[in-house]
Amino acid sequence: MLNIIETIMDAMKSQSDQDKDQPLHVGEVMACWIYLSGLELAKVSVQAGINTTSDEELKAILEEDLKLGNSQRERLHDFMVKAGIPLPSAPEDMPKSDSNSIPPGVKLTDDVLANELSLKIVSLIMQAAGAASESIRTDVGLMFIQFQTEKFAFATRLKHLMRKRGWIRVPPFYLPPGSST
């Protein structure tokens, strides 16, 4: 059975070679800059979460997100350097620390760490979707579609852990007037 997404991606890749001689437009440049900035800020937050939690499953998912972020950051960084796009400043890596040495009034709970990570992922998914839809160059659009797909796949694993632990925040259910409960 043909994978429709792979077929579409292959067709788009064949057209991306035609686009490489086209300059980036300001929206594409801004999207790259903002997405890389988001990855850089998320990195230190995730590193702090790894230092903070003693929950092994949450630590593993934070480390997985750090690995994915590093991969995306490296690919986007290389693209931006080749395209001549100035890079945003990046905060220094967080030093490793023992979660037991963090005072209770400063230490974030695992619930907060998981929900904070979830919000960062949603933000990056939305940024990648907007960047992909606004891109004229096929290679830029494909890069952001790939970033979005990778973050979305990761988000499903995070959501599973959050449901398992009771950390997921659910808004109140809406029952239209006159509906049975």
PDB file of C-alpha atoms in Angstrom:
ATOM      1  CA  MET A   1       0.000   0.000   0.000  1.00  0.00           C
ATOM      2  CA  LEU A   2       1.325   3.418  -0.905  1.00  0.00           C
ATOM      3  CA  ASN A   3       2.004   5.837   1.876  1.00  0.00           C
ATOM      4  CA  ILE A   4       0.299   9.017   0.706  1.00  0.00           C
ATOM      5  CA  ILE A   5       2.390  11.305   2.877  1.00  0.00           C
ATOM      6  CA  GLU A   6       5.661   9.812   1.601  1.00  0.00           C
ATOM      7  CA  THR A   7       4.430  10.148  -1.987  1.00  0.00           C
ATOM      8  CA  ILE A   8       3.552  13.805  -1.460  1.00  0.00           C
ATOM      9  CA  MET A   9       6.870  14.456   0.263  1.00  0.00           C
ATOM     10  CA  ASP A  10       8.784  12.813  -2.626  1.00  0.00           C
ATOM     11  CA  ALA A  11       6.920  14.946  -5.165  1.00  0.00           C
ATOM     12  CA  MET A  12       7.632  18.094  -3.171  1.00  0.00           C
ATOM     13  CA  LYS A  13      11.312  17.186  -2.776  1.00  0.00           C
ATOM     14  CA  SER A  14      11.666  16.895  -6.538  1.00  0.00           C
ATOM     15  CA  GLN A  15      10.363  20.459  -6.843  1.00  0.00           C
ATOM     16  CA  SER A  16      12.561  21.764  -4.022  1.00  0.00           C
ATOM     17  CA  ASP A  17      15.657  21.530  -6.217  1.00  0.00           C
ATOM     18  CA  GLN A  18      14.053  24.115  -8.499  1.00  0.00           C
ATOM     19  CA  ASP A  19      13.525  26.469  -5.545  1.00  0.00           C
ATOM     20  CA  LYS A  20      17.058  26.465  -4.126  1.00  0.00           C
ATOM     21  CA  ASP A  21      18.211  29.243  -6.425  1.00  0.00           C
ATOM     22  CA  GLN A  22      15.313  31.434  -5.256  1.00  0.00           C
ATOM     23  CA  PRO A  23      16.038  33.813  -2.373  1.00  0.00           C
ATOM     24  CA  LEU A  24      14.190  33.365   0.909  1.00  0.00           C
ATOM     25  CA  HIS A  25      11.444  35.880   1.572  1.00  0.00           C
ATOM     26  CA  VAL A  26      11.329  37.823   4.827  1.00  0.00           C
ATOM     27  CA  GLY A  27       8.605  35.600   6.263  1.00  0.00           C
ATOM     28  CA  GLU A  28      10.684  32.472   5.737  1.00  0.00           C
ATOM     29  CA  VAL A  29      13.702  34.140   7.346  1.00  0.00           C
ATOM     30  CA  MET A  30      11.616  35.294  10.311  1.00  0.00           C
ATOM     31  CA  ALA A  31      10.068  31.831  10.725  1.00  0.00           C
ATOM     32  CA  CYS A  32      13.526  30.230  10.834  1.00  0.00           C
ATOM     33  CA  TRP A  33      14.757  32.799  13.345  1.00  0.00           C
ATOM     34  CA  ILE A  34      11.728  32.479  15.645  1.00  0.00           C
ATOM     35  CA  TYR A  35      11.680  28.666  15.531  1.00  0.00           C
ATOM     36  CA  LEU A  36      15.402  28.468  16.346  1.00  0.00           C
ATOM     37  CA  SER A  37      14.897  30.966  19.188  1.00  0.00           C
ATOM     38  CA  GLY A  38      12.102  28.773  20.551  1.00  0.00           C
ATOM     39  CA  LEU A  39      14.289  25.677  20.364  1.00  0.00           C
ATOM     40  CA  GLU A  40      17.122  27.477  22.159  1.00  0.00           C
ATOM     41  CA  LEU A  41      14.877  28.624  25.015  1.00  0.00           C
ATOM     42  CA  ALA A  42      13.178  25.238  25.281  1.00  0.00           C
ATOM     43  CA  LYS A  43      16.591  23.566  25.562  1.00  0.00           C
ATOM     44  CA  VAL A  44      17.551  25.238  28.827  1.00  0.00           C
ATOM     45  CA  SER A  45      14.077  24.755  30.262  1.00  0.00           C
ATOM     46  CA  VAL A  46      14.201  21.037  29.467  1.00  0.00           C
ATOM     47  CA  GLN A  47      17.715  20.795  30.917  1.00  0.00           C
ATOM     48  CA  ALA A  48      16.411  22.408  34.122  1.00  0.00           C
ATOM     49  CA  GLY A  49      13.543  19.907  34.150  1.00  0.00           C
ATOM     50  CA  ILE A  50      15.980  17.002  33.834  1.00  0.00           C
ATOM     51  CA  ASN A  51      17.908  18.438  36.794  1.00  0.00           C
ATOM     52  CA  THR A  52      14.701  18.924  38.791  1.00  0.00           C
ATOM     53  CA  THR A  53      12.717  15.719  38.450  1.00  0.00           C
ATOM     54  CA  SER A  54      13.402  12.443  40.212  1.00  0.00           C
ATOM     55  CA  ASP A  55      10.686  10.685  38.172  1.00  0.00           C
ATOM     56  CA  GLU A  56      12.553   8.357  35.796  1.00  0.00           C
ATOM     57  CA  GLU A  57       9.799   8.245  33.154  1.00  0.00           C
ATOM     58  CA  LEU A  58       9.514  12.022  33.054  1.00  0.00           C
ATOM     59  CA  LYS A  59      13.301  12.346  32.970  1.00  0.00           C
ATOM     60  CA  ALA A  60      13.416   9.931  30.007  1.00  0.00           C
ATOM     61  CA  ILE A  61      10.794  11.917  28.092  1.00  0.00           C
ATOM     62  CA  LEU A  62      12.603  15.187  28.849  1.00  0.00           C
ATOM     63  CA  GLU A  63      15.853  13.651  27.573  1.00  0.00           C
ATOM     64  CA  GLU A  64      14.028  12.458  24.450  1.00  0.00           C
ATOM     65  CA  ASP A  65      12.736  15.990  23.854  1.00  0.00           C
ATOM     66  CA  LEU A  66      16.235  17.390  24.397  1.00  0.00           C
ATOM     67  CA  LYS A  67      17.599  14.969  21.790  1.00  0.00           C
ATOM     68  CA  LEU A  68      14.861  15.907  19.297  1.00  0.00           C
ATOM     69  CA  GLY A  69      15.415  19.611  19.967  1.00  0.00           C
ATOM     70  CA  ASN A  70      19.159  19.213  19.449  1.00  0.00           C
ATOM     71  CA  SER A  71      18.542  17.467  16.128  1.00  0.00           C
ATOM     72  CA  GLN A  72      16.149  20.161  14.912  1.00  0.00           C
ATOM     73  CA  ARG A  73      18.398  22.919  16.201  1.00  0.00           C
ATOM     74  CA  GLU A  74      21.401  21.500  14.331  1.00  0.00           C
ATOM     75  CA  ARG A  75      19.479  21.110  11.039  1.00  0.00           C
ATOM     76  CA  LEU A  76      17.950  24.585  11.256  1.00  0.00           C
ATOM     77  CA  HIS A  77      21.250  26.148  12.338  1.00  0.00           C
ATOM     78  CA  ASP A  78      23.027  24.604   9.323  1.00  0.00           C
ATOM     79  CA  PHE A  79      20.259  25.771   6.982  1.00  0.00           C
ATOM     80  CA  MET A  80      20.390  29.306   8.351  1.00  0.00           C
ATOM     81  CA  VAL A  81      24.176  29.524   8.136  1.00  0.00           C
ATOM     82  CA  LYS A  82      24.114  28.311   4.503  1.00  0.00           C
ATOM     83  CA  ALA A  83      21.349  30.819   3.708  1.00  0.00           C
ATOM     84  CA  GLY A  84      23.221  33.674   5.402  1.00  0.00           C
ATOM     85  CA  ILE A  85      20.520  34.248   8.034  1.00  0.00           C
ATOM     86  CA  PRO A  86      21.838  35.795  11.273  1.00  0.00           C
ATOM     87  CA  LEU A  87      21.441  33.438  14.212  1.00  0.00           C
ATOM     88  CA  PRO A  88      19.550  34.380  17.388  1.00  0.00           C
ATOM     89  CA  SER A  89      21.493  34.441  20.617  1.00  0.00           C
ATOM     90  CA  ALA A  90      21.361  31.221  22.593  1.00  0.00           C
ATOM     91  CA  PRO A  91      21.441  30.846  26.366  1.00  0.00           C
ATOM     92  CA  GLU A  92      24.207  28.758  27.894  1.00  0.00           C
ATOM     93  CA  ASP A  93      23.479  25.139  28.761  1.00  0.00           C
ATOM     94  CA  MET A  94      22.289  24.503  32.304  1.00  0.00           C
ATOM     95  CA  PRO A  95      24.864  22.788  34.502  1.00  0.00           C
ATOM     96  CA  LYS A  96      23.903  19.335  35.739  1.00  0.00           C
ATOM     97  CA  SER A  97      22.648  19.211  39.308  1.00  0.00           C
ATOM     98  CA  ASP A  98      21.110  16.824  41.828  1.00  0.00           C
ATOM     99  CA  SER A  99      17.319  17.080  42.067  1.00  0.00           C
ATOM    100  CA  ASN A 100      17.489  16.406  45.809  1.00  0.00           C
ATOM    101  CA  SER A 101      19.586  19.542  46.363  1.00  0.00           C
ATOM    102  CA  ILE A 102      16.884  21.889  45.034  1.00  0.00           C
ATOM    103  CA  PRO A 103      14.959  23.619  47.853  1.00  0.00           C
ATOM    104  CA  PRO A 104      11.205  22.790  47.974  1.00  0.00           C
ATOM    105  CA  GLY A 105      10.160  26.402  47.357  1.00  0.00           C
ATOM    106  CA  VAL A 106      12.155  26.495  44.119  1.00  0.00           C
ATOM    107  CA  LYS A 107      11.701  22.956  42.785  1.00  0.00           C
ATOM    108  CA  LEU A 108       8.959  22.603  40.177  1.00  0.00           C
ATOM    109  CA  THR A 109       6.629  19.632  40.509  1.00  0.00           C
ATOM    110  CA  ASP A 110       6.587  16.887  37.894  1.00  0.00           C
ATOM    111  CA  ASP A 111       3.054  17.976  36.962  1.00  0.00           C
ATOM    112  CA  VAL A 112       4.278  21.506  36.247  1.00  0.00           C
ATOM    113  CA  LEU A 113       7.330  20.258  34.332  1.00  0.00           C
ATOM    114  CA  ALA A 114       5.204  18.015  32.102  1.00  0.00           C
ATOM    115  CA  ASN A 115       2.610  20.710  31.412  1.00  0.00           C
ATOM    116  CA  GLU A 116       5.298  23.308  30.724  1.00  0.00           C
ATOM    117  CA  LEU A 117       6.918  20.920  28.232  1.00  0.00           C
ATOM    118  CA  SER A 118       3.538  20.282  26.639  1.00  0.00           C
ATOM    119  CA  LEU A 119       2.952  24.014  26.142  1.00  0.00           C
ATOM    120  CA  LYS A 120       6.403  24.467  24.586  1.00  0.00           C
ATOM    121  CA  ILE A 121       5.746  21.614  22.162  1.00  0.00           C
ATOM    122  CA  VAL A 122       2.335  22.995  21.191  1.00  0.00           C
ATOM    123  CA  SER A 123       3.909  26.391  20.591  1.00  0.00           C
ATOM    124  CA  LEU A 124       6.613  24.928  18.341  1.00  0.00           C
ATOM    125  CA  ILE A 125       4.094  22.760  16.452  1.00  0.00           C
ATOM    126  CA  MET A 126       1.964  25.822  15.749  1.00  0.00           C
ATOM    127  CA  GLN A 127       5.019  27.861  14.738  1.00  0.00           C
ATOM    128  CA  ALA A 128       6.148  25.111  12.352  1.00  0.00           C
ATOM    129  CA  ALA A 129       2.653  24.832  10.844  1.00  0.00           C
ATOM    130  CA  GLY A 130       2.491  28.558  10.217  1.00  0.00           C
ATOM    131  CA  ALA A 131       5.991  28.606   8.752  1.00  0.00           C
ATOM    132  CA  ALA A 132       5.225  25.674   6.441  1.00  0.00           C
ATOM    133  CA  SER A 133       2.005  27.245   5.196  1.00  0.00           C
ATOM    134  CA  GLU A 134       3.658  30.621   4.540  1.00  0.00           C
ATOM    135  CA  SER A 135       6.746  29.246   2.803  1.00  0.00           C
ATOM    136  CA  ILE A 136       7.136  29.746  -0.907  1.00  0.00           C
ATOM    137  CA  ARG A 137      10.296  27.691  -1.207  1.00  0.00           C
ATOM    138  CA  THR A 138       9.516  23.993  -1.089  1.00  0.00           C
ATOM    139  CA  ASP A 139      12.665  23.096   0.869  1.00  0.00           C
ATOM    140  CA  VAL A 140      11.730  25.509   3.655  1.00  0.00           C
ATOM    141  CA  GLY A 141       8.146  24.245   3.772  1.00  0.00           C
ATOM    142  CA  LEU A 142       9.319  20.631   3.882  1.00  0.00           C
ATOM    143  CA  MET A 143      11.764  21.378   6.685  1.00  0.00           C
ATOM    144  CA  PHE A 144       8.997  22.861   8.822  1.00  0.00           C
ATOM    145  CA  ILE A 145       6.575  20.039   7.969  1.00  0.00           C
ATOM    146  CA  GLN A 146       9.238  17.607   9.140  1.00  0.00           C
ATOM    147  CA  PHE A 147       9.783  19.588  12.352  1.00  0.00           C
ATOM    148  CA  GLN A 148       6.046  19.699  12.975  1.00  0.00           C
ATOM    149  CA  THR A 149       5.640  15.968  12.354  1.00  0.00           C
ATOM    150  CA  GLU A 150       8.518  15.092  14.677  1.00  0.00           C
ATOM    151  CA  LYS A 151       7.148  17.293  17.472  1.00  0.00           C
ATOM    152  CA  PHE A 152       3.638  15.930  16.968  1.00  0.00           C
ATOM    153  CA  ALA A 153       4.849  12.321  17.216  1.00  0.00           C
ATOM    154  CA  PHE A 154       6.742  13.191  20.398  1.00  0.00           C
ATOM    155  CA  ALA A 155       3.713  15.010  21.824  1.00  0.00           C
ATOM    156  CA  THR A 156       1.619  11.843  21.624  1.00  0.00           C
ATOM    157  CA  ARG A 157       4.110  10.016  23.859  1.00  0.00           C
ATOM    158  CA  LEU A 158       4.145  12.907  26.308  1.00  0.00           C
ATOM    159  CA  LYS A 159       0.344  12.999  26.396  1.00  0.00           C
ATOM    160  CA  HIS A 160       0.263   9.267  27.163  1.00  0.00           C
ATOM    161  CA  LEU A 161       2.577   9.788  30.169  1.00  0.00           C
ATOM    162  CA  MET A 162       0.584  12.801  31.335  1.00  0.00           C
ATOM    163  CA  ARG A 163      -2.694  10.866  31.200  1.00  0.00           C
ATOM    164  CA  LYS A 164      -1.114   7.916  32.982  1.00  0.00           C
ATOM    165  CA  ARG A 165       0.069  10.167  35.819  1.00  0.00           C
ATOM    166  CA  GLY A 166      -3.027  12.372  35.991  1.00  0.00           C
ATOM    167  CA  TRP A 167      -1.021  15.461  34.970  1.00  0.00           C
ATOM    168  CA  ILE A 168      -2.978  16.401  31.874  1.00  0.00           C
ATOM    169  CA  ARG A 169      -5.088  19.526  32.232  1.00  0.00           C
ATOM    170  CA  VAL A 170      -8.580  19.138  30.798  1.00  0.00           C
ATOM    171  CA  PRO A 171     -10.874  22.134  30.362  1.00  0.00           C
ATOM    172  CA  PRO A 172     -14.439  21.761  31.605  1.00  0.00           C
ATOM    173  CA  PHE A 173     -16.669  19.693  29.369  1.00  0.00           C
ATOM    174  CA  TYR A 174     -19.230  21.586  27.353  1.00  0.00           C
ATOM    175  CA  LEU A 175     -22.777  20.336  27.406  1.00  0.00           C
ATOM    176  CA  PRO A 176     -25.049  22.324  25.127  1.00  0.00           C
ATOM    177  CA  PRO A 177     -28.356  23.411  26.673  1.00  0.00           C
ATOM    178  CA  GLY A 178     -30.941  20.666  26.324  1.00  0.00           C
ATOM    179  CA  SER A 179     -28.448  17.837  25.866  1.00  0.00           C
ATOM    180  CA  SER A 180     -28.575  14.780  28.073  1.00  0.00           C
ATOM    181  CA  THR A 181     -25.692  14.281  30.476  1.00  0.00           C
TER     182      THR A 181
END
